[in-house]
XYZ file of C-alpha atoms in Angstrom:
681
model
C 26.118 15.741 26.583
C 24.862 19.280 26.859
C 25.597 20.226 23.251
C 23.098 22.616 21.656
C 20.742 20.553 19.533
C 17.764 22.849 19.695
C 15.530 22.596 16.651
C 15.913 25.241 13.964
C 13.098 27.687 13.423
C 11.153 27.369 10.207
C 8.471 25.202 8.638
C 8.218 21.628 9.834
C 6.386 18.665 8.289
C 5.083 15.963 10.637
C 3.331 12.687 9.774
C 0.528 11.342 11.948
C 0.621 7.558 11.565
C -0.669 4.606 13.511
C -2.942 1.547 13.460
C -6.480 1.717 12.104
C -8.895 3.647 14.367
C -6.199 4.707 16.822
C -7.357 8.350 16.727
C -5.008 10.046 14.228
C -7.682 12.196 12.589
C -9.090 13.116 15.998
C -5.588 14.146 17.103
C -5.260 16.324 13.990
C -8.532 18.042 14.913
C -7.271 18.619 18.460
C -3.988 20.081 17.172
C -5.784 22.422 14.779
C -8.158 23.554 17.528
C -5.373 24.078 20.083
C -3.241 26.047 17.619
C -6.164 28.234 16.519
C -6.399 26.962 12.940
C -10.063 26.083 13.525
C -12.542 27.431 16.076
C -13.357 24.014 17.521
C -12.410 20.421 16.854
C -14.651 18.513 14.475
C -15.730 14.906 14.814
C -15.118 11.900 12.574
C -18.411 10.309 13.632
C -20.366 13.492 12.944
C -18.600 14.046 9.610
C -17.318 17.487 10.620
C -13.561 16.842 10.753
C -10.997 18.612 8.553
C -9.450 15.231 7.835
C -11.500 12.430 6.262
C -13.331 15.083 4.246
C -13.900 13.015 1.093
C -17.309 11.484 0.416
C -15.994 7.944 0.746
C -14.133 8.694 4.004
C -17.264 10.311 5.470
C -19.365 7.340 4.366
C -17.077 4.678 5.826
C -15.968 6.780 8.830
C -12.321 5.964 8.156
C -9.329 7.527 6.407
C -9.168 6.418 2.784
C -6.408 8.858 1.799
C -4.016 11.289 3.443
C -4.925 14.793 4.617
C -2.280 17.552 4.736
C -3.017 20.713 6.761
C -0.742 23.560 7.840
C -1.059 25.426 11.136
C 1.110 27.723 13.265
C 2.389 27.200 16.784
C 4.478 29.686 18.741
C 5.574 31.453 15.547
C 6.516 28.331 13.580
C 4.685 26.692 10.693
C 3.757 22.996 10.937
C 2.211 20.855 8.227
C 0.610 17.694 9.573
C 0.037 14.785 7.198
C -2.697 12.543 8.577
C -2.067 9.113 7.025
C -4.594 6.266 6.746
C -4.144 3.487 9.292
C -5.603 0.633 7.263
C -3.009 -1.540 5.511
C -5.182 -1.298 2.380
C -4.465 2.441 2.055
C -0.870 2.322 3.311
C 0.632 3.510 0.005
C -0.336 7.104 0.828
C 1.683 6.828 4.030
C 4.662 5.234 2.291
C 4.760 7.962 -0.359
C 4.523 10.782 2.208
C 6.958 9.540 4.868
C 10.237 10.328 3.059
C 9.340 14.041 3.026
C 8.562 14.464 6.723
C 10.900 15.668 9.462
C 9.398 13.413 12.135
C 6.403 11.202 12.778
C 3.916 10.961 15.614
C 2.840 7.339 15.973
C -0.662 7.368 17.456
C -1.589 4.158 19.242
C -3.519 2.836 22.206
C -3.049 0.166 24.841
C -4.614 -2.554 22.669
C -2.592 -5.727 22.269
C -4.672 -6.754 19.223
C -3.250 -3.803 17.269
C 0.361 -4.662 18.052
C 1.074 -6.245 14.621
C -0.269 -3.141 12.838
C 1.885 -0.950 15.082
C 4.925 -3.082 14.284
C 4.352 -2.693 10.512
C 4.225 1.096 10.830
C 7.230 1.357 13.147
C 9.219 -0.853 10.756
C 8.499 1.591 7.897
C 9.787 4.474 10.017
C 12.817 2.530 11.211
C 13.816 1.527 7.689
C 13.547 5.140 6.499
C 15.415 6.535 9.521
C 12.599 8.918 10.476
C 12.609 10.283 14.058
C 9.380 9.320 15.813
C 7.354 10.041 18.916
C 4.773 7.600 20.198
C 1.542 9.281 21.360
C -0.332 6.880 23.640
C -3.883 7.962 22.899
C -7.164 7.317 24.735
C -5.270 7.397 28.015
C -8.550 8.311 29.737
C -9.759 4.766 28.950
C -6.617 3.050 30.247
C -7.287 -0.071 32.309
C -3.708 -1.057 33.094
C -0.626 0.608 34.544
C 1.638 2.546 32.207
C 4.618 0.221 32.693
C 2.489 -2.778 31.735
C 1.319 -0.914 28.632
C 4.882 -0.024 27.697
C 5.981 -3.642 28.136
C 3.135 -4.684 25.823
C 4.115 -2.173 23.129
C 7.912 -2.556 23.294
C 8.101 -5.721 21.084
C 6.734 -3.638 18.181
C 9.785 -1.331 18.266
C 13.414 -2.225 17.607
C 14.587 0.762 19.676
C 13.668 1.538 23.308
C 10.315 3.195 23.996
C 11.208 5.861 26.548
C 8.480 7.254 28.801
C 8.515 11.061 28.778
C 5.416 11.278 30.964
C 3.643 9.220 33.602
C -0.051 9.521 34.499
C -1.447 10.997 37.689
C -4.172 8.716 38.985
C -7.321 9.728 40.838
C -8.593 6.360 41.959
C -9.083 4.345 38.762
C -9.153 7.445 36.560
C -6.234 9.334 35.030
C -6.441 12.950 36.110
C -3.238 14.327 34.571
C 0.413 13.601 33.937
C 3.934 14.331 35.079
C 6.488 15.538 32.503
C 9.635 13.627 33.475
C 12.012 15.901 31.562
C 10.418 19.103 32.807
C 9.802 17.695 36.316
C 6.411 19.317 36.448
C 2.890 17.945 37.057
C -0.224 18.880 35.072
C -3.922 18.190 35.645
C -6.103 17.703 32.559
C -8.902 20.128 31.778
C -11.242 19.065 28.982
C -10.776 21.143 25.796
C -8.511 23.521 27.738
C -4.815 23.776 28.526
C -3.686 21.571 31.418
C -3.165 23.202 34.808
C 0.194 23.018 36.643
C -0.078 21.469 40.117
C 2.338 20.648 42.905
C 3.815 17.182 42.922
C 3.751 15.462 46.313
C 3.363 12.185 48.165
C 3.316 8.945 46.193
C 3.152 10.846 42.891
C 6.487 12.465 43.719
C 8.035 9.066 44.537
C 6.718 7.592 41.285
C 8.080 10.587 39.349
C 11.575 10.174 40.801
C 11.633 6.465 39.979
C 10.291 6.965 36.423
C 12.642 9.878 35.743
C 15.638 7.825 36.830
C 14.511 5.020 34.480
C 14.285 7.553 31.616
C 17.748 8.937 32.391
C 19.200 5.414 32.513
C 18.030 4.777 28.950
C 19.433 8.103 27.794
C 22.729 7.288 29.539
C 23.135 4.187 27.374
C 24.287 6.627 24.663
C 25.850 9.339 26.848
C 28.895 8.505 28.983
C 28.839 11.843 30.840
C 25.242 11.289 31.922
C 26.105 7.751 33.004
C 28.864 9.073 35.245
C 26.505 11.606 36.809
C 23.936 8.919 37.564
C 26.583 6.651 39.108
C 27.766 9.522 41.292
C 24.157 10.421 42.194
C 24.527 13.882 40.602
C 21.331 15.442 39.225
C 21.992 16.327 35.563
C 21.072 19.851 34.357
C 17.579 20.023 32.864
C 18.835 21.611 29.614
C 21.312 18.772 29.155
C 18.495 16.225 29.542
C 16.437 17.998 26.863
C 19.476 18.085 24.584
C 19.975 14.352 25.055
C 16.309 13.662 24.310
C 16.504 15.691 21.092
C 19.801 14.180 19.934
C 18.866 10.565 20.628
C 15.469 11.038 18.990
C 17.066 12.386 15.789
C 19.732 9.711 15.719
C 17.087 6.996 15.978
C 18.309 5.727 19.340
C 15.043 6.188 21.269
C 11.332 6.660 20.675
C 9.870 9.026 23.324
C 6.393 8.132 24.586
C 3.854 10.870 25.376
C 0.363 10.452 26.849
C -2.951 12.041 26.010
C -6.544 11.879 24.886
C -7.118 13.414 21.462
C -10.903 13.424 21.903
C -10.541 15.587 25.029
C -7.586 17.562 23.620
C -5.459 16.394 26.548
C -1.699 16.181 26.068
C -1.777 18.065 22.756
C 0.194 21.155 23.805
C 2.931 19.031 25.414
C 3.166 17.073 22.154
C 3.455 20.316 20.158
C 6.190 21.604 22.457
C 8.117 18.335 22.113
C 7.880 18.643 18.321
C 8.969 22.283 18.461
C 12.065 21.648 20.554
C 13.139 18.177 19.466
C 11.989 17.389 15.913
C 14.613 18.124 13.213
C 14.050 20.613 10.387
C 14.098 20.409 6.625
C 17.903 20.626 6.352
C 18.292 17.319 8.212
C 15.481 15.771 6.152
C 17.127 16.807 2.869
C 20.414 15.352 4.126
C 18.684 12.070 5.067
C 17.293 11.862 1.526
C 20.725 12.449 0.003
C 20.067 15.942 -1.411
C 23.525 17.518 -1.648
C 23.130 21.274 -0.988
C 21.409 22.134 -4.293
C 21.617 25.694 -5.595
C 18.208 25.474 -7.256
C 14.825 24.859 -5.694
C 14.267 21.178 -4.941
C 11.010 19.479 -3.935
C 9.528 16.013 -3.518
C 6.022 15.072 -4.747
C 4.249 12.926 -2.150
C 0.655 12.989 -3.408
C -1.302 13.641 -6.613
C -4.932 14.767 -6.470
C -7.427 15.240 -9.290
C -10.102 17.710 -8.209
C -13.586 17.344 -9.623
C -13.503 20.848 -11.123
C -10.074 22.253 -10.268
C -7.751 20.049 -12.313
C -4.637 18.279 -11.077
C -2.755 19.213 -7.888
C 0.654 17.910 -6.811
C 1.364 18.064 -3.068
C 5.068 18.724 -2.543
C 7.549 19.333 0.257
C 10.106 21.990 -0.659
C 13.474 20.596 0.448
C 15.694 23.491 -0.627
C 15.526 26.897 -2.304
C 12.361 28.741 -3.262
C 9.611 27.757 -5.699
C 7.966 30.674 -7.522
C 4.607 30.593 -9.237
C 5.161 30.333 -12.989
C 8.593 28.729 -12.626
C 9.573 25.862 -14.933
C 10.326 22.591 -13.182
C 12.111 19.449 -14.355
C 11.187 16.106 -12.806
C 13.302 13.040 -12.126
C 11.010 11.060 -14.449
C 11.952 13.315 -17.376
C 8.904 15.593 -17.515
C 9.046 19.388 -17.730
C 6.251 21.760 -16.735
C 5.397 25.242 -15.590
C 3.833 25.836 -12.168
C 0.280 27.107 -12.567
C -0.577 28.232 -9.061
C 0.831 27.573 -5.584
C -1.584 26.891 -2.728
C -0.943 26.634 0.991
C -2.486 23.637 2.751
C -4.416 25.638 5.336
C -7.983 25.400 6.589
C -9.067 28.712 5.028
C -10.425 29.417 1.556
C -7.857 31.891 0.213
C -4.700 29.794 0.097
C -3.062 31.168 -3.063
C 0.500 32.378 -2.725
C 3.313 33.640 -4.919
C 6.086 31.336 -3.716
C 7.080 28.586 -1.291
C 10.245 28.491 0.798
C 12.394 25.557 1.911
C 10.565 23.477 4.489
C 7.075 24.451 3.378
C 4.516 21.947 2.146
C 2.276 23.248 -0.644
C 0.139 22.215 -3.614
C 1.334 22.963 -7.160
C -1.219 23.298 -9.944
C -1.419 21.514 -13.308
C 2.035 19.965 -13.526
C 2.675 16.796 -15.526
C 4.533 15.116 -12.674
C 3.659 12.082 -10.604
C 3.767 10.865 -7.018
C 7.326 9.991 -5.977
C 8.976 12.425 -8.413
C 11.758 14.767 -7.360
C 11.432 18.172 -9.061
C 13.904 21.038 -9.417
C 13.967 24.519 -10.930
C 17.391 24.100 -12.554
C 18.117 23.488 -16.221
C 18.498 19.728 -15.872
C 16.362 16.966 -14.392
C 17.310 16.109 -10.787
C 18.233 12.655 -9.569
C 15.361 10.797 -7.932
C 15.688 10.995 -4.137
C 13.013 8.422 -3.345
C 11.773 5.225 -4.953
C 8.318 4.140 -3.814
C 7.201 0.658 -4.826
C 3.531 -0.215 -4.178
C 2.852 -3.385 -2.235
C 1.898 -6.397 -4.323
C -1.812 -6.334 -5.170
C -3.896 -8.981 -3.394
C -7.434 -8.674 -4.772
C -8.864 -8.081 -8.240
C -12.160 -7.281 -9.913
C -13.109 -6.937 -13.558
C -14.731 -3.560 -14.265
C -16.695 -2.088 -17.142
C -18.739 1.046 -17.673
C -22.416 0.433 -16.878
C -23.219 2.390 -20.051
C -21.135 1.475 -23.113
C -20.948 5.111 -24.184
C -18.829 5.757 -21.046
C -16.048 3.316 -22.061
C -13.613 6.086 -23.027
C -14.548 8.107 -19.960
C -13.869 5.057 -17.761
C -10.423 4.587 -19.298
C -9.491 8.212 -18.565
C -10.891 7.991 -15.029
C -8.887 4.829 -14.300
C -5.684 6.543 -15.427
C -6.388 9.472 -13.078
C -7.263 7.094 -10.274
C -3.926 5.324 -10.774
C -2.112 8.692 -10.705
C -3.707 9.445 -7.330
C -3.121 5.954 -5.984
C -0.322 3.953 -7.657
C -1.176 0.931 -5.491
C -4.190 0.463 -7.783
C -3.215 -1.168 -11.076
C -5.134 -1.900 -14.271
C -4.503 -4.953 -16.447
C -6.180 -5.821 -19.744
C -7.039 -9.521 -20.040
C -6.214 -10.341 -23.685
C -8.404 -13.458 -23.740
C -11.594 -12.044 -22.188
C -10.891 -8.383 -23.078
C -11.849 -7.493 -19.488
C -10.284 -4.538 -17.694
C -9.092 -5.957 -14.362
C -8.557 -3.596 -11.438
C -6.062 -4.843 -8.827
C -5.884 -3.410 -5.319
C -4.826 -3.917 -1.722
C -8.062 -5.376 -0.371
C -11.851 -5.378 -0.384
C -12.293 -1.859 1.022
C -9.585 -0.466 -1.264
C -11.432 -1.647 -4.371
C -14.815 -0.597 -3.002
C -13.541 2.935 -2.411
C -12.023 2.987 -5.917
C -15.454 2.264 -7.420
C -16.998 4.972 -5.250
C -14.414 7.488 -6.455
C -15.083 6.545 -10.081
C -18.779 7.203 -9.509
C -18.713 10.259 -7.238
C -15.680 12.167 -8.484
C -15.307 11.095 -12.100
C -18.981 10.531 -12.895
C -18.644 6.971 -14.231
C -21.025 4.267 -13.042
C -19.185 0.958 -13.085
C -20.333 -2.633 -13.017
C -17.941 -5.216 -11.639
C -17.569 -8.975 -11.370
C -14.865 -11.424 -10.277
C -12.118 -11.729 -12.901
C -11.945 -14.815 -15.097
C -9.698 -17.622 -13.879
C -7.003 -18.644 -16.345
C -8.319 -22.163 -17.005
C -6.868 -23.998 -19.991
C -7.142 -27.506 -21.381
C -4.867 -30.116 -22.884
C -5.094 -33.639 -24.355
C -4.053 -37.097 -23.208
C -4.294 -39.042 -26.473
C -2.637 -38.806 -29.913
C -4.582 -38.816 -33.172
C -4.105 -38.340 -36.903
C -6.862 -36.228 -38.456
C -7.671 -34.931 -41.928
C -9.027 -31.407 -42.300
C -10.643 -30.562 -45.601
C -12.210 -27.330 -46.840
C -13.871 -27.245 -50.258
C -16.246 -24.570 -51.459
C -17.466 -23.749 -54.962
C -19.653 -20.722 -55.573
C -18.950 -19.575 -59.102
C -15.577 -18.315 -60.294
C -12.621 -19.328 -58.165
C -13.541 -21.729 -55.380
C -11.747 -22.604 -52.160
C -9.804 -25.802 -51.610
C -7.486 -26.863 -48.823
C -6.679 -30.334 -47.569
C -4.344 -31.242 -44.696
C -3.508 -34.298 -42.641
C -2.439 -33.458 -39.066
C -0.745 -35.609 -36.472
C -1.707 -34.307 -32.999
C 0.107 -35.437 -29.841
C 0.136 -34.387 -26.162
C 3.303 -32.763 -24.800
C 4.722 -32.604 -21.253
C 3.107 -30.083 -18.915
C 4.451 -26.610 -19.493
C 5.957 -27.409 -22.904
C 3.522 -25.072 -24.677
C 2.766 -25.550 -28.368
C 4.898 -26.805 -31.236
C 4.164 -27.051 -34.953
C 6.227 -28.978 -37.474
C 5.763 -30.223 -41.011
C 6.894 -33.430 -42.718
C 5.248 -32.993 -46.084
C 6.920 -34.853 -48.961
C 6.441 -34.605 -52.690
C 4.879 -31.146 -52.571
C 1.507 -32.458 -51.320
C 1.062 -29.048 -49.649
C 3.033 -26.258 -51.362
C 5.525 -24.632 -49.005
C 3.991 -21.196 -49.391
C 0.775 -22.485 -47.730
C 2.457 -24.055 -44.689
C 2.458 -20.804 -42.585
C -1.301 -20.564 -43.205
C -1.714 -24.140 -41.968
C 0.062 -23.218 -38.717
C -2.202 -20.193 -38.318
C -5.239 -22.419 -38.765
C -3.944 -24.843 -36.125
C -3.514 -21.953 -33.685
C -7.061 -20.770 -34.517
C -8.430 -24.213 -33.693
C -6.688 -24.268 -30.307
C -7.968 -20.903 -29.051
C -11.124 -22.619 -27.809
C -11.029 -26.348 -27.183
C -13.911 -28.791 -26.698
C -14.186 -27.850 -23.002
C -14.355 -24.157 -23.868
C -10.833 -23.047 -22.946
C -7.519 -22.426 -24.751
C -5.589 -25.624 -25.538
C -1.928 -25.925 -24.498
C 0.889 -28.501 -24.390
C 0.125 -29.907 -27.837
C 2.452 -30.956 -30.668
C 0.978 -30.738 -34.196
C 2.727 -32.037 -37.305
C 1.505 -31.497 -40.863
C 2.249 -34.842 -42.562
C 0.210 -34.783 -45.768
C -2.490 -33.032 -47.772
C -3.477 -31.956 -51.260
C -4.114 -28.759 -53.196
C -5.797 -27.341 -56.269
C -3.762 -25.263 -58.686
C -6.554 -22.678 -59.028
C -8.799 -22.887 -55.947
C -6.179 -23.291 -53.192
C -5.217 -20.226 -51.145
C -3.829 -19.202 -47.767
C -7.381 -18.748 -46.450
C -8.469 -22.196 -47.678
C -5.547 -23.979 -46.015
C -5.961 -21.957 -42.821
C -9.641 -22.961 -42.710
C -8.818 -26.617 -43.414
C -6.270 -26.726 -40.577
C -8.745 -25.142 -38.151
C -11.404 -27.686 -39.130
C -8.934 -30.561 -38.686
C -7.886 -29.429 -35.180
C -11.475 -28.730 -34.092
C -12.581 -32.207 -35.187
C -9.555 -33.926 -33.656
C -9.440 -32.429 -30.160
C -12.697 -33.967 -28.807
C -11.251 -37.396 -29.714
C -7.977 -36.757 -27.826
C -9.356 -37.196 -24.272
C -9.356 -33.453 -23.405
C -8.701 -32.584 -19.762
C -9.191 -29.327 -17.838
C -6.174 -27.484 -16.385
C -6.189 -24.857 -13.649
C -3.385 -22.452 -12.685
C -1.562 -23.204 -9.433
C 0.321 -20.479 -7.562
C 2.893 -20.469 -4.791
C 1.451 -18.255 -2.051
C 3.751 -16.650 0.522
C 1.814 -15.407 3.572
C 3.155 -13.255 6.415
C 1.127 -13.145 9.618
C 1.443 -12.686 13.393
C 2.362 -16.060 14.875
C -0.744 -16.239 17.060
C -2.769 -16.423 13.817
C -0.660 -19.113 12.100
C -2.992 -21.976 13.097
C -5.972 -20.059 11.669
C -4.059 -19.422 8.448
C -3.254 -23.119 8.071
C -6.951 -23.943 8.473
C -7.914 -21.301 5.882
C -5.398 -22.709 3.396
C -6.612 -26.272 3.897
C -10.201 -25.149 3.350
C -9.176 -23.577 0.036
C -7.499 -26.656 -1.448
C -4.109 -25.319 -0.405
C -1.116 -27.593 -0.008
C 1.067 -26.230 2.796
C 4.747 -26.392 1.849
C 6.031 -25.251 5.233
C 6.358 -22.320 7.566
C 9.106 -20.507 9.393
C 9.610 -17.429 11.521
C 9.643 -14.211 9.498
C 13.248 -13.090 9.476
C 13.797 -9.864 11.407
C 10.158 -9.677 12.576
C 9.626 -10.660 16.189
C 6.321 -12.482 16.671
C 5.668 -13.112 12.950
C 5.565 -16.246 10.807
C 5.888 -16.891 7.085
C 3.685 -19.641 5.590
C 4.209 -21.037 2.072
C 1.595 -23.022 0.206
C 0.480 -24.168 -3.243
C -3.018 -22.937 -4.107
C -5.299 -22.992 -7.137
C -5.840 -19.522 -8.594
C -9.602 -19.986 -8.192
C -9.163 -20.242 -4.415
C -6.926 -17.176 -4.058
C -9.592 -14.683 -5.154
C -11.101 -13.941 -1.731
C -8.161 -15.245 0.330
C -7.142 -11.763 1.497
C -10.571 -11.149 3.068
C -10.237 -14.210 5.333
C -6.556 -13.519 5.958
C -7.157 -9.952 7.145
C -10.057 -11.096 9.318
C -7.852 -13.711 10.999
C -4.960 -11.279 11.627
C -6.786 -8.107 12.759
C -6.001 -6.484 9.417
C -2.223 -7.048 9.544
C -1.586 -10.133 7.394
C -0.812 -10.116 3.705
C 0.573 -12.325 0.948
C 2.334 -12.437 -2.382
C 1.814 -15.031 -5.073
C 3.631 -16.368 -8.098
C 2.389 -18.649 -10.857
C 3.901 -22.129 -10.595
C 2.230 -24.530 -13.039
C -0.973 -25.779 -14.629
C -2.554 -28.833 -12.980
C -5.316 -31.211 -14.050
C -8.828 -30.855 -12.639
C -11.054 -33.907 -12.940
C -14.345 -35.260 -11.664
C -17.154 -33.164 -10.245
C -14.953 -30.080 -9.773
C -14.108 -30.034 -13.500
C -17.753 -30.586 -14.455
C -18.855 -27.619 -12.335
C -16.193 -25.322 -13.818
C -17.072 -26.308 -17.408
C -20.821 -25.937 -16.780
C -20.362 -22.495 -15.190
C -18.181 -21.362 -18.086
C -20.749 -22.484 -20.667
C -23.569 -20.806 -18.763
C -21.648 -17.523 -18.661
C -20.713 -17.636 -22.357
């Protein structure tokens, strides 16, 4: 206890994270206003905020991507990365977090948002990032602070430690007491708080709350524990040192109070960050960067400007990056920096270099989000591996105007560079381009970006379901192709034995021709013709799980050819399949859902309503208050599942899926699927 752990001077990078609509962007505005970066705080609702500046964010009044802005406070530089709160846009947060020195988790006293808060805190815990919790909208609080803390504590695996308690004026919060500083402050709207004397019941509450804070700190400090047992008041500097050390070691999460909309509590938050948050040296050490001699940086975001080309947002972890320098990336790319820009609020942000700790934008580099880059002669080892969450919703997309097909392909590649949690898949059967994302809003915003930023109007529709068909009955069928039109004709004649196979066996072709009835050089063409005939069965879908044997046939010494035998085989299969009792098959997936346990009953009802067969459920290992539900579901029912799932879990639930098998569909359901497919053809 008492060791000097004061934060180093120099640039800091801080993430603002928290549940959806908890006030992160509003807090960023308040910070920028209080530190003089902007004249006055903007508003998300009015569309005047520095964050949420994109057209789609303004339109939806929510963060759809991260915002990085640099400001200065008491001589130090701070870059704040405002991360989206919605789980659908969480990849931006996941990519940025490894580069930050600390995080401010913005939340409110809303029990419904507890699962979202738990997801975010788990990300920070797993990465070992020091974190403060900023209890926002304190002016709207309707319960005592200890009750609020007890509500929030299950979301965190480490103790939430109150650094402040509110001063009440009747039912309204008029200010706060800083328990470490032992000083009381009264809020003044859009102004710095005013220091007041602490007396009466407020003084008693302060002493009790401060002792509770010191007790939690003493759990990791034997000297402090002895002082408390002997009723000795510990030195104030030693308390601050303990707060800083235990924050950085991930032993506690300090809780601060405020109202971002009124700019209350912002300066105390900034001072806590200044004195207690670690610097870039500790961040580089956490990432495993071993004292590099060359400049080293991490790319946490890629942006394609409408007219300004590609920008890579990076945190410099060591050394100095100079404009024009050649960089090597961990993914094997090499490029020359074409411009360095500070992430400030002004217009003239160009600069000649960037020092360790600074967060800047690099121009026109062929590097991608998640890359580690260095100025040495060899490519650096990757410090971070960011895997996007499994996609949960898909739509097939196409350019509204066919002449924009190439333009759409280029735009989708750029969109994927900006947001790797969007993926594109080409359906080989329908030739559709299928865009996969993290939810309904995620895909909607992607289409808006294609239109507004890349100038491509897109039409979309639900992706095709992978229906197939098979047969139940065996048959022997002749296929004959004979054509005479002057000169050489065409002649092919085959006899095929067609049998059903077990589910999942696929397709097999054999031949048992004797006596040279079909010359051996034509047999590969016969197999090709069989495959041609099975690409579209009598119900309109690809045919699977069929065994075909060529048992006989005949040929003409002049008119037979590969094409003739291929055509004969296709004719034979096409004529045989309708007689083989064709049956429709649909893909079945195993769906693994994670959800807060108070929503499990709703999830079970949703699954049952979507023809789901529940396999079982259990508690989600390592996640207090969460369940894991497993079920079998038809692919056709999974399409909009995420929309209902998010609605039932206040935006926190999600799922993964894996193909299991093909299953028969009969009766009215099969008739409706076949009729819809024919109507769409």
